Short mmCIF file of C-alpha atoms in Angstrom, two decimals:
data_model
loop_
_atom_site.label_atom_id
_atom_site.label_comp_id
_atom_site.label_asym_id
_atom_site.label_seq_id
_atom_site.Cartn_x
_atom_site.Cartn_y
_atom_site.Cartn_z
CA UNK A 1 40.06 181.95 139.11
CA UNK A 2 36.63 182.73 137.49
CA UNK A 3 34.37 180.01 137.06
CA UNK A 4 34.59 177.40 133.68
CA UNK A 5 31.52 179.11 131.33
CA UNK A 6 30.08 177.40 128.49
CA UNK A 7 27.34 179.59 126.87
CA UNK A 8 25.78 177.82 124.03
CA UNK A 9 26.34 179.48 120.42
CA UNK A 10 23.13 178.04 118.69
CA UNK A 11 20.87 175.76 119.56
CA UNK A 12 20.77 171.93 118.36
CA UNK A 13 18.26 169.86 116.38
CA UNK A 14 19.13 166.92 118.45
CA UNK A 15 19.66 165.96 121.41
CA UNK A 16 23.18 166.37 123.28
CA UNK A 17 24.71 164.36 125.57
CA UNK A 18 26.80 166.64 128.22
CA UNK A 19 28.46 163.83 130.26
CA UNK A 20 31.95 164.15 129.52
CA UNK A 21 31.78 167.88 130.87
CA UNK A 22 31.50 167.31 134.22
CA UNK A 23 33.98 168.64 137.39
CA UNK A 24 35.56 165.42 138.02
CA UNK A 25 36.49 164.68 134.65
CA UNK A 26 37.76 168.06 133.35
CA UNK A 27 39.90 168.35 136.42
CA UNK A 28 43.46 169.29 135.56
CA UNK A 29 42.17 169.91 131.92
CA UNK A 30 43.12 172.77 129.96
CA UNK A 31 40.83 175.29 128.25
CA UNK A 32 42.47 173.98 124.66
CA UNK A 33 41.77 170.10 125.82
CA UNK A 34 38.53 171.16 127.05
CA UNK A 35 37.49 172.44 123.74
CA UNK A 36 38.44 169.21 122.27
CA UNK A 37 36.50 166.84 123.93
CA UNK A 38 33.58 165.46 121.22
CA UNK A 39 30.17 165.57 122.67
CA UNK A 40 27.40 162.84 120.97
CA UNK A 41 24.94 164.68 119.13
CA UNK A 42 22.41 162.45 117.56
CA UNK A 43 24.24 160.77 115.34
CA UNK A 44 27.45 162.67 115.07
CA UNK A 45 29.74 164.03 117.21
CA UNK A 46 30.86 167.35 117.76
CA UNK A 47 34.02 169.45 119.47
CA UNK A 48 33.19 171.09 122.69
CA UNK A 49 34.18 174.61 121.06
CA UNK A 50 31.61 174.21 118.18
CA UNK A 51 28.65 173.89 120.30
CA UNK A 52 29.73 176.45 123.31
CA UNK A 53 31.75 179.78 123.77
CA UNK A 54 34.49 178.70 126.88
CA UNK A 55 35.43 181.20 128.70
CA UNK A 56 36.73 180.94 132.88
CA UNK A 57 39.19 177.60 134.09
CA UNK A 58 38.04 176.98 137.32
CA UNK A 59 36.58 173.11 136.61
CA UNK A 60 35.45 172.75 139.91
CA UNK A 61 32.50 175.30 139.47
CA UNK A 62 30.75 174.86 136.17
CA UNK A 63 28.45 177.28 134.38
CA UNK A 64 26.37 176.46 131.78
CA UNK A 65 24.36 179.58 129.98
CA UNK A 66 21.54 179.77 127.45
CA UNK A 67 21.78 175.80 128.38
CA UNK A 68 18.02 174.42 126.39
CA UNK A 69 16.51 171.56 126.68
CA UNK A 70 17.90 168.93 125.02
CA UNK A 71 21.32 168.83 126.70
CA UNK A 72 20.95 166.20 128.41
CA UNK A 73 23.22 164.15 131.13
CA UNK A 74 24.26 167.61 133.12
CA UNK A 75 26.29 166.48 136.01
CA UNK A 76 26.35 163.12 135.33
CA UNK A 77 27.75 161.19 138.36
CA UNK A 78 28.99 164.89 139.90
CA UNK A 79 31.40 164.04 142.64
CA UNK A 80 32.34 167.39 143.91
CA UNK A 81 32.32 170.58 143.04
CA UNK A 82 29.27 172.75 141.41
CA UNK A 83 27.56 173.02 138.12
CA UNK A 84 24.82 176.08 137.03
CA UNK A 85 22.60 175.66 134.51
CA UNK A 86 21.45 178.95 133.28
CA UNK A 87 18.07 178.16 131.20
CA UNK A 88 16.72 175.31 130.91
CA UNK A 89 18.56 171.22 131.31
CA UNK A 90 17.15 168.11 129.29
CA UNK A 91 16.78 164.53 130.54
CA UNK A 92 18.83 162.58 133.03
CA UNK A 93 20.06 165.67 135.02
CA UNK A 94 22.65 164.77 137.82
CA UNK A 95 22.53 161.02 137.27
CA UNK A 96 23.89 159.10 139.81
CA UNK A 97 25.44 162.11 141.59
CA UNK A 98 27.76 161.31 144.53
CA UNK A 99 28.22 164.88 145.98
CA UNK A 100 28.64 168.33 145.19
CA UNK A 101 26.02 171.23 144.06
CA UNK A 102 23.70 171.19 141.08
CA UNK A 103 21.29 174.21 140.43
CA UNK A 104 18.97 175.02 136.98
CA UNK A 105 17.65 178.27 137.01
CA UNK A 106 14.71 176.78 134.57
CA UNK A 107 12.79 173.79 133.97
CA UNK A 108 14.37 170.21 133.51
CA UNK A 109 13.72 167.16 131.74
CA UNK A 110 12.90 163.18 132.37
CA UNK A 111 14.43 161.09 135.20
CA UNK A 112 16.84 164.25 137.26
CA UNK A 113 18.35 163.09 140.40
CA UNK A 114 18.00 160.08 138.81
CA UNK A 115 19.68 157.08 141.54
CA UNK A 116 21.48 160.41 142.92
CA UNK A 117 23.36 158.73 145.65
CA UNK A 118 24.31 162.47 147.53
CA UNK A 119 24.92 166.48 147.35
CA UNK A 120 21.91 169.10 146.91
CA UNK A 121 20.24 169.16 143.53
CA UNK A 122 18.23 172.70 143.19
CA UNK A 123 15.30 173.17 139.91
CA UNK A 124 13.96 176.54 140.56
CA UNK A 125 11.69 175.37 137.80
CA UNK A 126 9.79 172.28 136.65
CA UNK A 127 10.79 168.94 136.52
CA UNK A 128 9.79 166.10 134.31
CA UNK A 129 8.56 162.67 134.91
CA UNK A 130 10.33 160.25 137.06
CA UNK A 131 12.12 162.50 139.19
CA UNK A 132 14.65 160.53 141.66
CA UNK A 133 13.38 157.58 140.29
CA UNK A 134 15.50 154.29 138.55
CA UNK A 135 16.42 153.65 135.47
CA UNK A 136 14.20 152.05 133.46
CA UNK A 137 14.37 148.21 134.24
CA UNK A 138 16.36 148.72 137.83
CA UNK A 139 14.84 148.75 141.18
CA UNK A 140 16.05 151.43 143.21
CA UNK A 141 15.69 155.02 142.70
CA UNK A 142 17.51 157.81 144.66
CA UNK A 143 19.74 156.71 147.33
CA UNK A 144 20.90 160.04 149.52
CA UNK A 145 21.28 163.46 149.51
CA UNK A 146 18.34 166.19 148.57
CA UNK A 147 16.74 167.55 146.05
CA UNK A 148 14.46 170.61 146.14
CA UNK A 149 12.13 171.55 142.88
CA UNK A 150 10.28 175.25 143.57
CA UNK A 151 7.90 174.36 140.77
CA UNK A 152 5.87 171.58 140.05
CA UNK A 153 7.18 167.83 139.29
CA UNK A 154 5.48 165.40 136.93
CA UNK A 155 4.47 161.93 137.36
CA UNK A 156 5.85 159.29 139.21
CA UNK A 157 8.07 161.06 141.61
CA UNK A 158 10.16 159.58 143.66
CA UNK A 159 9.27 155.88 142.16
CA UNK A 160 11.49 153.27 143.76
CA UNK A 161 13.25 155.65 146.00
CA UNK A 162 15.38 154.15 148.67
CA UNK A 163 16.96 156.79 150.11
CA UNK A 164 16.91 160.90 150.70
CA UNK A 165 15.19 163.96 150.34
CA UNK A 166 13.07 165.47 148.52
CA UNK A 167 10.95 168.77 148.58
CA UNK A 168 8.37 169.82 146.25
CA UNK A 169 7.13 173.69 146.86
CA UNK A 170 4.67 172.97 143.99
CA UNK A 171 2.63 170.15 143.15
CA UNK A 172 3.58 166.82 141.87
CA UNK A 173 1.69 164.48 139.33
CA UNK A 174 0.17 160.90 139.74
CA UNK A 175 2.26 158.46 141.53
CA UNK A 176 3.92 160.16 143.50
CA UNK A 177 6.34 158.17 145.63
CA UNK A 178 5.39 155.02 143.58
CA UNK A 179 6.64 151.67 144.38
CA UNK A 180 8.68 153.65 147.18
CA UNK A 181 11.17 151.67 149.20
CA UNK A 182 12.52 154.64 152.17
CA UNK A 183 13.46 158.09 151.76
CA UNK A 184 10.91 161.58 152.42
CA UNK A 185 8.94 162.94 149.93
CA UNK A 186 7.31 166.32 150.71
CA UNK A 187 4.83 167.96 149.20
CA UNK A 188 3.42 171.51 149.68
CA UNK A 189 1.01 171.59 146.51
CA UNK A 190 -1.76 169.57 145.18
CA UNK A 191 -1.32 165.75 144.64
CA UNK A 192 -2.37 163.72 141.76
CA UNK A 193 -4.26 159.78 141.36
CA UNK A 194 -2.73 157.01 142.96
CA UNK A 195 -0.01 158.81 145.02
CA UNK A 196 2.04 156.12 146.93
CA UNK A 197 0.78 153.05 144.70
CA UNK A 198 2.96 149.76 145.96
CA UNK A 199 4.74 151.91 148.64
CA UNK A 200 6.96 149.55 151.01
CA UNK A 201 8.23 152.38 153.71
CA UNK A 202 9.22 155.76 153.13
CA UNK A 203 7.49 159.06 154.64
CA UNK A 204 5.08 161.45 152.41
CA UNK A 205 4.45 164.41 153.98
CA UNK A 206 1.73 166.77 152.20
CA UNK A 207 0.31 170.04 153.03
CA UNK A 208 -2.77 169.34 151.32
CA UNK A 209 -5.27 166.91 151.70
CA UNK A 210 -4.97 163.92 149.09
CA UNK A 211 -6.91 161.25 147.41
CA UNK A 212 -5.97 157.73 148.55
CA UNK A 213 -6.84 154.32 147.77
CA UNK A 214 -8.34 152.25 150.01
CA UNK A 215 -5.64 150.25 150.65
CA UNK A 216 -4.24 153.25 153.31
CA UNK A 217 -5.73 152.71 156.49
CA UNK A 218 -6.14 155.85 158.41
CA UNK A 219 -4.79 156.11 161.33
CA UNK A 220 -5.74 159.08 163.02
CA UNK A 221 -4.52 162.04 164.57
CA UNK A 222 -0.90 162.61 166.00
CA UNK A 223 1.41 164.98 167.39
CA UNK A 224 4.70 163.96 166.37
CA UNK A 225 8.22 165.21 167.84
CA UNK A 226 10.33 164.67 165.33
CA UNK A 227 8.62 167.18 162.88
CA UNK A 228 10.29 169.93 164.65
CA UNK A 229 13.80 168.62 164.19
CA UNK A 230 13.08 167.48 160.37
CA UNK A 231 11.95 171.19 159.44
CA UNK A 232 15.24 172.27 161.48
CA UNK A 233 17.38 170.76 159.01
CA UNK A 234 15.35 172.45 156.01
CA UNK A 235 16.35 175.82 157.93
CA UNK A 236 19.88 175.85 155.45
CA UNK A 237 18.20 175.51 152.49
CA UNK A 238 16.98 178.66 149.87
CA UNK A 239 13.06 177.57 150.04
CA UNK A 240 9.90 178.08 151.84
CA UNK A 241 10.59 174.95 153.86
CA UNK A 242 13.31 176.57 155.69
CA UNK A 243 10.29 179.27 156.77
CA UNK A 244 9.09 178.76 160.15
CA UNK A 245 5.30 179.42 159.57
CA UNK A 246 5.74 176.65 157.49
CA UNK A 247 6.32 174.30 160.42
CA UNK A 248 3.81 171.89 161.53
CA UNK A 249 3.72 168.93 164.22
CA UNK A 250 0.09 167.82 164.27
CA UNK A 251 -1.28 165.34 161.58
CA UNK A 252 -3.52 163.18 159.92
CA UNK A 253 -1.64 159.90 159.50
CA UNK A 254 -2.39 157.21 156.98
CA UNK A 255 -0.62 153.55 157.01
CA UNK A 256 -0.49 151.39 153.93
CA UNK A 257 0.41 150.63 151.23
CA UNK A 258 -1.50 147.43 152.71
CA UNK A 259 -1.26 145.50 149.05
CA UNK A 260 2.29 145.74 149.64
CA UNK A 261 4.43 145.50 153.05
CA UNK A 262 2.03 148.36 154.54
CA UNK A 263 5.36 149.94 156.61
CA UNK A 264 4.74 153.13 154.96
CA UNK A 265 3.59 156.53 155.68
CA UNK A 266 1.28 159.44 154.22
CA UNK A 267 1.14 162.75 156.89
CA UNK A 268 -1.42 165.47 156.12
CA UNK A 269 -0.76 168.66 157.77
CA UNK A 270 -3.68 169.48 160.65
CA UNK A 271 -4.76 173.13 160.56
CA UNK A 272 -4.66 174.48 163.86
CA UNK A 273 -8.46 175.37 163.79
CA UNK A 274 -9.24 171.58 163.14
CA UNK A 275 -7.02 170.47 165.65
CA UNK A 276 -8.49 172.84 168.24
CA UNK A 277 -12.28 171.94 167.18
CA UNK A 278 -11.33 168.08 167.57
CA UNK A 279 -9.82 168.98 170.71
CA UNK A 280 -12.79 170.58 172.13
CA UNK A 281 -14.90 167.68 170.76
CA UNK A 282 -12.84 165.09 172.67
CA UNK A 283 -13.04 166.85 175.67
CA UNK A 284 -17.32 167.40 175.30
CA UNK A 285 -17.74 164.01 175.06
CA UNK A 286 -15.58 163.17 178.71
CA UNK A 287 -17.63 165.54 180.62
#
């Protein structure tokens, strides 16, 4: 059974909302029902068949091709299976996913993984603003599983997470990990202004040295354990995370945020060379 293809005929004016073509809810569906189902568009609605080319019937592994960006709602509460976005996705990609696979081969909107509960979300792109964040007005973000972004993110990353993964081969904006509540944000780029502002737990782990407000209290240098085992469990994933020269145990770490419950944690990466200079300047000043 080849998998259920929807290649886009011609691209839209306005936006598109792609909820109602997700695994879950096309199970047991035929191609001829499938076609049928009216998608909002703007104001209007349209069929199925007059926006896409169908072509496959396995609903449990979804392909979207010459997707743009203003289809938005891809995988909208996913709760098994897999859906491919070939091109690019718009806003609100895998909303409130409970499991299964999401990748986009291109750049995404506003808000993905938004309050993603589980499953592996993959943007071999960009992503937009408020990545595994909440919705406007609610107060907790992503709540499980992982998402990895092999471009750059935009601002506010991560803003009221509570739960879950999330690895960033690129650089993210300002605020990252905002307002952050638990969860792992990790960062291998650059990082922008007021990166974990209001942060209540929650690990960010950076490869790169970062500006912080004074309201993170360094805390000095550490050799932590569990380092090794995290980066093990990165070792399944298609990323430079799961390389080993990647890997990294010694750090600089940074408490706060003190204007807020202060529980929380900011680890910069130690390069070997400063770690051996401090280590030879500890042990010149006990002799």
């Amino acid at each position: 059974m080849s998998a259920l293809t929807f290649t886009v005929k011609q691209e839209t004016a306005q936006r598109v909302d792609m909820s109602p073509l997700v695994c879950q809810l096309l199970k047991d569906k035929s191609v001829t029902d499938i076609a049928a189902i009216e998608l909002q568009n703007g104001k209007r609605k349209i069929r199925t068949d007059e926006l896409f080319e169908i072509t496959g019937s396995d609903t449990q592994n979804i392909v979207i091709k010459k997707s743009f960006s203003k289809l938005d709602f891809i995988a909208k509460e996913l709760q098994d299976g897999s859906v491919t976005v070939v091109g690019e996705a718009g806003a609100y990609l895998g909303l409130g996913m409970k499991s299964g696979t999401v990748t986009v081969n291109g750049n995404v909107g506003l808000y993905a993984a938004c309050e993603m509960k589980n499953g592996l979300l993959t943007i071999r792109g960009n992503a937009g603003d408020f990545l595994g964040a909440a919705l406007p007005g609610n107060k907790q973000g992503m709540k499980g599983g992982t998402v990895l972004v092999k471009g750059n993110v935009g601002q506010r990353a991560g803003d009221h997470m509570r739960r879950g993964t999330m690895l960033i081969e690129g650089n993210a904006g300002d605020y990252c990990g905002s307002r952050m509540i638990a969860g792992t944000i990790a960062v291998m780029g650059h990082t922008g202004r007021f990166l974990g502002y209001a942060m209540q737990r929650g690990t960010l782990l950076l490869w790169q040295q970062p500006t912080l407000s004074a309201t993170f209290n360094d805390c000095g240098s550490h050799t932590l354990a569990f380092l090794p085992i995290l980066f093990k469990s990165f070792t399944k994933l298609d990323s430079k995370f799961a390389k080993k020269s990647v890997e990294f145990n010694r750090v600089r770490r940074y408490g706060g945020d003190m204007a807020e419950k202060g529980r929380a944690e900011v680890l910069v990466r130690l390069d070997k060379g400063i770690t051996q200079n401090n280590a030879a300047f500890s042990a010149e000043r006990f002799h």
